[in-house]
Coordinates of C-alpha atoms and ligand atoms in Angstrom, one line a residue:
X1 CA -45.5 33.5 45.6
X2 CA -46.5 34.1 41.9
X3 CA -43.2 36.7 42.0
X4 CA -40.7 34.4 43.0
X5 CA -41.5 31.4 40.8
X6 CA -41.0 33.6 38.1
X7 CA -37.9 34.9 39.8
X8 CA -36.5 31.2 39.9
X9 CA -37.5 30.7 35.9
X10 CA -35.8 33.5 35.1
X11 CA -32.4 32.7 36.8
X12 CA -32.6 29.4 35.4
X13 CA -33.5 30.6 31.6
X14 CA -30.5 33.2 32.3
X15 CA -28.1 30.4 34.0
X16 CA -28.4 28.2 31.3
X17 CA -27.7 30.8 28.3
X18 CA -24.7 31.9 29.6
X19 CA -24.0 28.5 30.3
X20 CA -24.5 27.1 26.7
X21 CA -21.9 30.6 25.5
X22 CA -19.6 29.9 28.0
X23 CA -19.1 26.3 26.1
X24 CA -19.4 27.3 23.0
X25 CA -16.1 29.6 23.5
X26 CA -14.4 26.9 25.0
X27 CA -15.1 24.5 22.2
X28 CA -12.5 23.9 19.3
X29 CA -8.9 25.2 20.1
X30 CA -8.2 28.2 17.8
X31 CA -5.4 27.0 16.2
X32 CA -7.3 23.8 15.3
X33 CA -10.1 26.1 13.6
X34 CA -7.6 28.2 11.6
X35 CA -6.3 25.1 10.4
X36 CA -9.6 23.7 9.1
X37 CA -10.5 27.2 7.5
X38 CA -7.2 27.1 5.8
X39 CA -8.1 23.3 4.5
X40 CA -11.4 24.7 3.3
X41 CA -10.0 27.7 1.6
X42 CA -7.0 25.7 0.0
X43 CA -10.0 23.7 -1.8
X44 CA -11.4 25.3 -5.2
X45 CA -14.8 26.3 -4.4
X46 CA -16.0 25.5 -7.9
X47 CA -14.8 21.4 -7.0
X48 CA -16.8 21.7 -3.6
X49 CA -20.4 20.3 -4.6
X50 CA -23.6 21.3 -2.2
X51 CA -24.2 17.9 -0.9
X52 CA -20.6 17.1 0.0
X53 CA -18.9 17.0 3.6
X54 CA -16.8 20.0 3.2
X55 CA -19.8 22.1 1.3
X56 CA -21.2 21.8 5.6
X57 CA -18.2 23.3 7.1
X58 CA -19.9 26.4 7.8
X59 CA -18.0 28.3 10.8
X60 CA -20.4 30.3 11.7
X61 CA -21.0 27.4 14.1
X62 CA -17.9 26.0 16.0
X63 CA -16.7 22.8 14.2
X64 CA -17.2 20.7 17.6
X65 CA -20.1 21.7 19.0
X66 CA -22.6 19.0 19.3
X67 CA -25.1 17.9 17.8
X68 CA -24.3 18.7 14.5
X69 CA -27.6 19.5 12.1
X70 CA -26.8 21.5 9.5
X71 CA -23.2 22.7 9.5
X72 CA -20.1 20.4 9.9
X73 CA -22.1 17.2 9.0
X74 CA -19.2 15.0 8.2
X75 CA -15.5 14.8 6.7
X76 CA -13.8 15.1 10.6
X77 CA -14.3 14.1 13.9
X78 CA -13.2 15.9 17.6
X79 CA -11.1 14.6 20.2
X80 CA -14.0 13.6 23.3
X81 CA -13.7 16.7 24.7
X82 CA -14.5 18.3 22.1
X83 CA -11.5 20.8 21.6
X84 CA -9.2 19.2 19.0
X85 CA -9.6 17.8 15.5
X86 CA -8.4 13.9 15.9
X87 CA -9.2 13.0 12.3
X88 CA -9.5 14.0 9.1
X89 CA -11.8 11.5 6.8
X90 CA -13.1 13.3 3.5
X91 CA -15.8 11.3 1.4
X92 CA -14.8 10.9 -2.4
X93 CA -16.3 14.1 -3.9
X94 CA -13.8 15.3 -6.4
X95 CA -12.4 17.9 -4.5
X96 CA -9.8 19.9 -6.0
X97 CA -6.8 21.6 -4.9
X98 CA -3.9 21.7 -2.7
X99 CA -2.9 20.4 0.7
X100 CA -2.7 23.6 3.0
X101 CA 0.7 23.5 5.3
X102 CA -1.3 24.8 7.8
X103 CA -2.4 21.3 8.3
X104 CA 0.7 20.6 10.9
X105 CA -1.8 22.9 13.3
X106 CA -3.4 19.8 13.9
X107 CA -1.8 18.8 16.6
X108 CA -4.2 15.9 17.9
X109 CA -4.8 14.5 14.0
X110 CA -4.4 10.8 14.3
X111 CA -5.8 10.0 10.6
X112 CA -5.6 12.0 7.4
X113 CA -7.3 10.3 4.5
X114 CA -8.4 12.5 1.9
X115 CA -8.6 9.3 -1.1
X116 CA -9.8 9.4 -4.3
X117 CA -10.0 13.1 -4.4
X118 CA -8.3 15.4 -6.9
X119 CA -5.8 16.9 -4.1
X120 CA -2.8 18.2 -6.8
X121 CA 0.7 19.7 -5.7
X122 CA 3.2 18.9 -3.1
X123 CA 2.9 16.8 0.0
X124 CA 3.4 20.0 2.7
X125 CA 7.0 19.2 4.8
X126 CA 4.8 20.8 7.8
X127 CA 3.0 17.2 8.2
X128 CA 6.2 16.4 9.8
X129 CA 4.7 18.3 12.9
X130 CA 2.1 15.7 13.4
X131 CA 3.0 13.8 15.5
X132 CA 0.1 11.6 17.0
X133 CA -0.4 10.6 13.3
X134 CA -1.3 7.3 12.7
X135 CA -2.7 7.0 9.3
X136 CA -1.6 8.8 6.4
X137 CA -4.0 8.0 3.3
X138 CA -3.5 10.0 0.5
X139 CA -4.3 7.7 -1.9
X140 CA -6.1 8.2 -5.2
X141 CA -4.9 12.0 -5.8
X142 CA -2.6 14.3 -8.1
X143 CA -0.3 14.5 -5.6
X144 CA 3.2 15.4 -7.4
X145 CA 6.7 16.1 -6.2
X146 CA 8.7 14.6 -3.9
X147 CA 7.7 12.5 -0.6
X148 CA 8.7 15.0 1.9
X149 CA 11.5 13.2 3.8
X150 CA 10.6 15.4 6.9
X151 CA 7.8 12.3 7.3
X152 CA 10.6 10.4 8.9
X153 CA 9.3 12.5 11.6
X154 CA 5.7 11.1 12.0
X155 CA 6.7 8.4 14.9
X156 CA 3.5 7.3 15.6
X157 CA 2.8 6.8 11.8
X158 CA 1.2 3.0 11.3
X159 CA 0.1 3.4 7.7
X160 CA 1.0 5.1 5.1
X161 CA -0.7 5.1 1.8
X162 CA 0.4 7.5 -1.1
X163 CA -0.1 5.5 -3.7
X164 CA -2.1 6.0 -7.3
X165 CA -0.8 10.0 -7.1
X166 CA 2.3 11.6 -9.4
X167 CA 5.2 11.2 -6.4
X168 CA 8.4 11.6 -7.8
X169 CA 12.2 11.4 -6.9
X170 CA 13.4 8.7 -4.4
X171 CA 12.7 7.1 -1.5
X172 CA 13.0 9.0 2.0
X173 CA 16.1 7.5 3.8
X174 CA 15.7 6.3 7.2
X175 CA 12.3 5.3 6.5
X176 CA 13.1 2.3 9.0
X177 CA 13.5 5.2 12.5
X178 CA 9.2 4.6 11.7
X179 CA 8.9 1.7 14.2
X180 CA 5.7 1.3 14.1
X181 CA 5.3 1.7 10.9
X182 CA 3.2 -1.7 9.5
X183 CA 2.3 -1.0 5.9
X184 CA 3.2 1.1 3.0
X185 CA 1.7 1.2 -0.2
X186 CA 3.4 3.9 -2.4
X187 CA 2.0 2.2 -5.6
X188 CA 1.2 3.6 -8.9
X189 CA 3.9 6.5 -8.7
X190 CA 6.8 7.7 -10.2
X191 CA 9.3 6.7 -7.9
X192 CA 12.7 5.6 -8.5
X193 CA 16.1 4.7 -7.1
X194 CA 16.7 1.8 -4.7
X195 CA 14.8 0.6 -1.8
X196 CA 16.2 2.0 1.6
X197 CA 16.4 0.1 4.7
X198 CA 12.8 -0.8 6.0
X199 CA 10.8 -0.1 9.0
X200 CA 11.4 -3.5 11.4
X201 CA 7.7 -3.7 12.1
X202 CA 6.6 -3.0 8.7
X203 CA 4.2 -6.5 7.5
X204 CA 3.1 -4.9 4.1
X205 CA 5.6 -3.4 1.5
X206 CA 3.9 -2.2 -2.1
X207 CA 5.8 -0.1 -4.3
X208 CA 4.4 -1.5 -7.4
X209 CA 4.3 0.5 -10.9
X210 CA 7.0 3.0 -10.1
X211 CA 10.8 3.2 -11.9
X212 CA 12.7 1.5 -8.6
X213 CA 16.0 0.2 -10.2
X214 CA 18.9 -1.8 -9.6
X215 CA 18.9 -5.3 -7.1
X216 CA 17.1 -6.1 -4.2
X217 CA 19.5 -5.3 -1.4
X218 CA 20.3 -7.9 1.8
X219 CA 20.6 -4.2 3.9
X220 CA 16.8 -3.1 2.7
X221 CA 15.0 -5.9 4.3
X222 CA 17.7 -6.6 7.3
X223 CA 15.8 -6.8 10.8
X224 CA 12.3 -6.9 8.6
X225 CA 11.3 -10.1 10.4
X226 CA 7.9 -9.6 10.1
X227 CA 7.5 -8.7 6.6
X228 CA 4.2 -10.6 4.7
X229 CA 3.9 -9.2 1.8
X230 CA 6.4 -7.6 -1.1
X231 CA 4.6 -6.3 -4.0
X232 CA 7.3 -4.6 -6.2
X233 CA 6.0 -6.0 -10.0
X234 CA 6.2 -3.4 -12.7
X235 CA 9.8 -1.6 -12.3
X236 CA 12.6 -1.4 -13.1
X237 CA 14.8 -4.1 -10.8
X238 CA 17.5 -5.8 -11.9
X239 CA 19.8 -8.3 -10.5
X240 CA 20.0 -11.5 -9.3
X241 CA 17.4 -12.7 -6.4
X242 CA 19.7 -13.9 -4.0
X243 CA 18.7 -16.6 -1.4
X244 CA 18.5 -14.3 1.5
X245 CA 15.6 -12.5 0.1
X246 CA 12.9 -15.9 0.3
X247 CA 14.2 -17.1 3.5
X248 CA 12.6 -13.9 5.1
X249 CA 10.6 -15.5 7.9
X250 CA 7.7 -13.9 7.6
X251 CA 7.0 -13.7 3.5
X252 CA 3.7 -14.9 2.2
X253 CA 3.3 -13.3 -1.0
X254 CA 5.3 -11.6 -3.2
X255 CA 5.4 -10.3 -6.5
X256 CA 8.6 -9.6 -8.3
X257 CA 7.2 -9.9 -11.6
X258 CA 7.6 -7.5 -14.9
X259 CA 11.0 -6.2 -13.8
X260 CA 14.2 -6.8 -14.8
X261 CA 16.0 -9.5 -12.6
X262 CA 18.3 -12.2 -14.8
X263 CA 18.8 -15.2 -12.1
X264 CA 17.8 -16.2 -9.0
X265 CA 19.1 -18.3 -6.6
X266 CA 17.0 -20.7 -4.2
X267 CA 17.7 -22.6 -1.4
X268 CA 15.7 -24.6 0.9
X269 CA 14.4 -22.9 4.6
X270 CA 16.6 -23.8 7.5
X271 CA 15.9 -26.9 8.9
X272 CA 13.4 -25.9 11.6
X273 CA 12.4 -23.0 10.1
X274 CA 9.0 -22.5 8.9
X275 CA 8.5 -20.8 5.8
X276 CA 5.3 -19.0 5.1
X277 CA 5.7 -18.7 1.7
X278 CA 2.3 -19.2 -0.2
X279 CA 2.4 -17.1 -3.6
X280 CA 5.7 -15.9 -5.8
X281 CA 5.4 -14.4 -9.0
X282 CA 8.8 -14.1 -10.9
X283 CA 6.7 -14.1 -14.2
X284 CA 7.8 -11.2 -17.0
X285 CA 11.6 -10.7 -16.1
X286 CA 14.4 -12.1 -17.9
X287 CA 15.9 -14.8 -16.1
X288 CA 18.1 -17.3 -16.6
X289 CA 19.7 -20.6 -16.5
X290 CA 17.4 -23.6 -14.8
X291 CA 14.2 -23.4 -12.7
X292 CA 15.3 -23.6 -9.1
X293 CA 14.0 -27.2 -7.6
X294 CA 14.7 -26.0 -4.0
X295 CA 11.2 -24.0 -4.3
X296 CA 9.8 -27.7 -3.5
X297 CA 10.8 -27.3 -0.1
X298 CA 8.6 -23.9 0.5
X299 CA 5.7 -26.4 2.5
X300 CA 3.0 -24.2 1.3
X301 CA 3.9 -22.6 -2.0
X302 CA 0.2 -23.1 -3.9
X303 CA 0.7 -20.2 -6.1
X304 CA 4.2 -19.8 -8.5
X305 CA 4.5 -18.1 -11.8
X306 CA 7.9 -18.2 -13.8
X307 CA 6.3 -17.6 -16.7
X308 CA 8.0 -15.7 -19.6
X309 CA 11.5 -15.6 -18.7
X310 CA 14.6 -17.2 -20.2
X311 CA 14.6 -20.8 -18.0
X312 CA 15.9 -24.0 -20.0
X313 CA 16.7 -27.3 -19.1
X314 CA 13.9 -29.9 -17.7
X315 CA 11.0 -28.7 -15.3
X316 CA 12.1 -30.4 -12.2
X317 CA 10.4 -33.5 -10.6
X318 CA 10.1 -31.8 -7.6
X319 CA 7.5 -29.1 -9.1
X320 CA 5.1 -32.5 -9.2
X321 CA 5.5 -33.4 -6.2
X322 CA 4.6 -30.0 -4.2
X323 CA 1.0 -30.8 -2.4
X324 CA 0.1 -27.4 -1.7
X325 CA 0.5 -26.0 -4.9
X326 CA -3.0 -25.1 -6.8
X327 CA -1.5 -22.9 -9.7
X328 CA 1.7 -23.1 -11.4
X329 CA 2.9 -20.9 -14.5
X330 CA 6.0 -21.9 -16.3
X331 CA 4.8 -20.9 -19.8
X332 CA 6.8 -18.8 -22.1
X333 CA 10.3 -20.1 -21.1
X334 CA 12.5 -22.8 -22.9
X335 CA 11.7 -25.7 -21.1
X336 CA 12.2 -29.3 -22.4
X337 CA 12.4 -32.7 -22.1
X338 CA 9.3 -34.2 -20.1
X339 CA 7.3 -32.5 -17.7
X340 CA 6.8 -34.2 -14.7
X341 CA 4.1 -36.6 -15.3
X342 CA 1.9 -35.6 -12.2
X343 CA 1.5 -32.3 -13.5
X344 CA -0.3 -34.2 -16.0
X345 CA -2.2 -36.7 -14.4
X346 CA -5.7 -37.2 -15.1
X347 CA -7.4 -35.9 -12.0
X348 CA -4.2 -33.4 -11.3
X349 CA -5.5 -31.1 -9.3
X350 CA -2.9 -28.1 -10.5
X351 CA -3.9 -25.8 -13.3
X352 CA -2.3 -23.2 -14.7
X353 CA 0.4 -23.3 -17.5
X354 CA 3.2 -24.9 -19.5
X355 CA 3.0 -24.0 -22.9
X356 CA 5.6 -22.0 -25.1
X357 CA 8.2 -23.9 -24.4
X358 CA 10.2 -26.8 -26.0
X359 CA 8.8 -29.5 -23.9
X360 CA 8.9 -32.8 -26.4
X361 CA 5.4 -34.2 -24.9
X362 CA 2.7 -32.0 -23.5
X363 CA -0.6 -33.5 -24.7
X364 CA -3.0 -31.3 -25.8
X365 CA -5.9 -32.5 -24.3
X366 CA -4.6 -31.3 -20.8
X367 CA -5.6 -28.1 -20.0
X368 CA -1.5 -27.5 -18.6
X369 CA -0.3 -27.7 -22.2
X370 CA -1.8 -24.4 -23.7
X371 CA -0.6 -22.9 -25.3
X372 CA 1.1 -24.8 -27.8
X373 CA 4.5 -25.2 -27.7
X374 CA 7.2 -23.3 -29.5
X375 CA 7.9 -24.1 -33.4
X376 CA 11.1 -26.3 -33.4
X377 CA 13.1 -23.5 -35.0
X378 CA 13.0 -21.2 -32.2
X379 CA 13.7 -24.1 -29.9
X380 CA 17.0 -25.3 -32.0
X381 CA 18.0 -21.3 -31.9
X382 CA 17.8 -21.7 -28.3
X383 CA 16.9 -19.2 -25.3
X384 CA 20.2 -17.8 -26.1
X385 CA 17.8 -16.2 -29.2
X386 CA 15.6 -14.1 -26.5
X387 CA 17.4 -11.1 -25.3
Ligands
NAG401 C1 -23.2 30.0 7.1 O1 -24.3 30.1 8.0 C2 -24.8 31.5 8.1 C3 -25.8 31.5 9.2 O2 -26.7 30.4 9.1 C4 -25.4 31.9 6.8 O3 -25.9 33.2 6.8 C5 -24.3 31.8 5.7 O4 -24.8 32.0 4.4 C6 -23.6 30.4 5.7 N1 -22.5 30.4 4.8 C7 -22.3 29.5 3.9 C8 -21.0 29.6 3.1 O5 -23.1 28.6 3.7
NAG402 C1 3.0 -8.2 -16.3 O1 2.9 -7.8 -17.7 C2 2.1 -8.6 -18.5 C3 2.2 -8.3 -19.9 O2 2.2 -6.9 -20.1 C4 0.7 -8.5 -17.9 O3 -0.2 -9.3 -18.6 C5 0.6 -8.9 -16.5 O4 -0.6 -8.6 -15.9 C6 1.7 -8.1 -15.7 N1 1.7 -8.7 -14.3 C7 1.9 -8.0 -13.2 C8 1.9 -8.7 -11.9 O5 2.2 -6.9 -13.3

């Protein structure tokens, strides 16, 4: 008896080892390991501290066994069964160095975000092969050259997020074959040329601080119905904002402001159509001619800056009488006559601006009339002075 219970320890000791190796070797697909050596190697040792994610990728160890103690502690995840990489996540640890193209090995890789990091050179055209990619977030970076316009390829891209890096040249044309493509931030780039035409699902659009030029077009934003936000401020736009662009359905916010647009033309939503519209900043351009009344009609505007462009003529009535509005900017222009007495009401529950203009009564003990206005002079010269 004594002989065989030892027997039966023995078998079990010896079934489970080869057990535990036979796993083990089935673990993490090849590929999918080469790949995550080559993003390891790609990253400048001398950036890779001790207690960050990366400083754990140790493969001795496969990169999905489980659990996980002391190697391959964080900065990814594996698919459920263990034999594919599914996501990328690095913590913010100054890494520095470039994106390997080996990264398209990742077949399964549903999010890449390596932000705030200090990832330099090109954007790899191989992360066209990823195709379960969701979430692109490579935000934060030194990221330089060109957006790859192979990324037209990502179909099952959601998110994209490149902005705060050194991105150059234009934008990738038929961005809009990304259907499911619901936001894009590309901010705080270099980026120039026109917009092309947008994804139809996209809902948020920021391409602010780059060198995009020329007009908004009607074909950029034809089929976006379900647009919410357009941040495009600090660029180079020019143009006339035609009335198209506002009675986009969906538009809550946007912010056109410190570009270049002269005029703007505003009519009121369809009857029957709701418009969403909440906040538009025009303020910082150089436009002309008088401020649009019709922007009464947006039901609930509460935010709308105009402020510091070349409007003249009286503020209209109507910009009284808007019940949702909570702050209103119309300083810097070349307003005058009267402003509409509501704005000034004791108890008005508007603040924001109408100084620097040529209004001919803006008391000063309302909080709406600072700054003062402008010196008589520069009104007589006319807005025709401001170039
Ligand atoms: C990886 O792990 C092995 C085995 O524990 C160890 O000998 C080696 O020094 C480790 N390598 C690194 C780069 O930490
Ligand atoms: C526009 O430029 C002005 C003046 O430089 C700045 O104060 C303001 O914050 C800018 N606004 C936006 C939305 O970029």
């Amino acid at each position: 008896m004594p002989n065989l219970l030892f027997l039966c320890i023995t078998i079990t000791i010896c079934l489970s080892t080869f057990d535990t190796n036979f796993l083990v070797q089935s673990l993490t697909s090849p590929s999918d390991i080469e790949a995550l050596k080559a993003f390891k190697a790609s990253i400048k040792p001398s950036s890779i501290t001790p207690w960050s994610c990366v400083a754990s990728w140790n493969f001795t160890i496969d990169p999905c066994s489980h659990p996980r103690r002391t190697y391959f502690l964080c900065g990814f995840t594996c698919t459920t069964d263990s034999t594919h990489i599914n996501q990328i996540t690095l913590d913010p640890a100054s890494y520095s160095g470039s994106l390997t193209p080996l990264i398209s090995k990742l077949t399964q890789l549903i999010t890449l975000d390596l932000s705030d990091n200090n990832f330099f050179g090109s954007i790899p055209s191989s992360i066209s092969s990823l195709s379960n990619l969701k979430t692109l977030t490579l935000r934060s970076n030194s990221f330089s050259g060109p957006i790859p316009p192979s990324i037209i390829s990502l179909k099952s891209l959601e998110s994209l997020d490149l902005s705060h890096n050194s991105l150059t040249g234009s934008l990738p044309n038929s961005l809009n074959s990304l259907i499911n493509l619901h936001r894009i931030d590309l901010s705080f780039n270099k980026l120039a040329g026109s917009i092309p035409k947008l994804p139809p699902n996209l809902l948020e659009l920021a391409i602010k601080a780059n060198s995009l030029s020329g007009p908004l077009q009607k074909t950029t934003f034809e089929g976006s119905n379900q647009l919410e936000v357009v941040e495009l401020s600090e660029n180079a736009l020019t143009g006339t904002i035609e009335t198209w662009f506002l009675l986009l359905s969906s538009l809550q916010q946007v912010n056109l402001a410190n570009n270049s647009f002269t005029g703007i033309q505003i009519s009121k939503p369809a009857r029957g159509v709701e418009s969403n519209l909440v906040a538009l900043n025009l303020g910082f351009n150089r436009i002309q001619g008088y401020a649009p009344a019709n922007l009464a009609a947006y039901p609930l505007l509460s935010f709308l800056s105009i402020r510091h462009n070349s409007l003249r003529g009286n503020i209209p009535l109507e910009y009284g009488q808007i019940k949702s509005m909570k702050r209103l900017f119309l300083d810097g222009n070349f307003f005058d006559g009267k402003p509409p007495p509501a704005l000034l009401a004791a108890g008005a529950t508007v603040s924001g601006s109408l100084g620097d203009n040529c209004l001919q009564v803006c008391p000063v003990s309302s909080q709406m009339c600072a700054p003062a206005q402008k010196p008589s002079s520069v009104c007589k010269r006319g807005y025709r002075g401001r170039t």
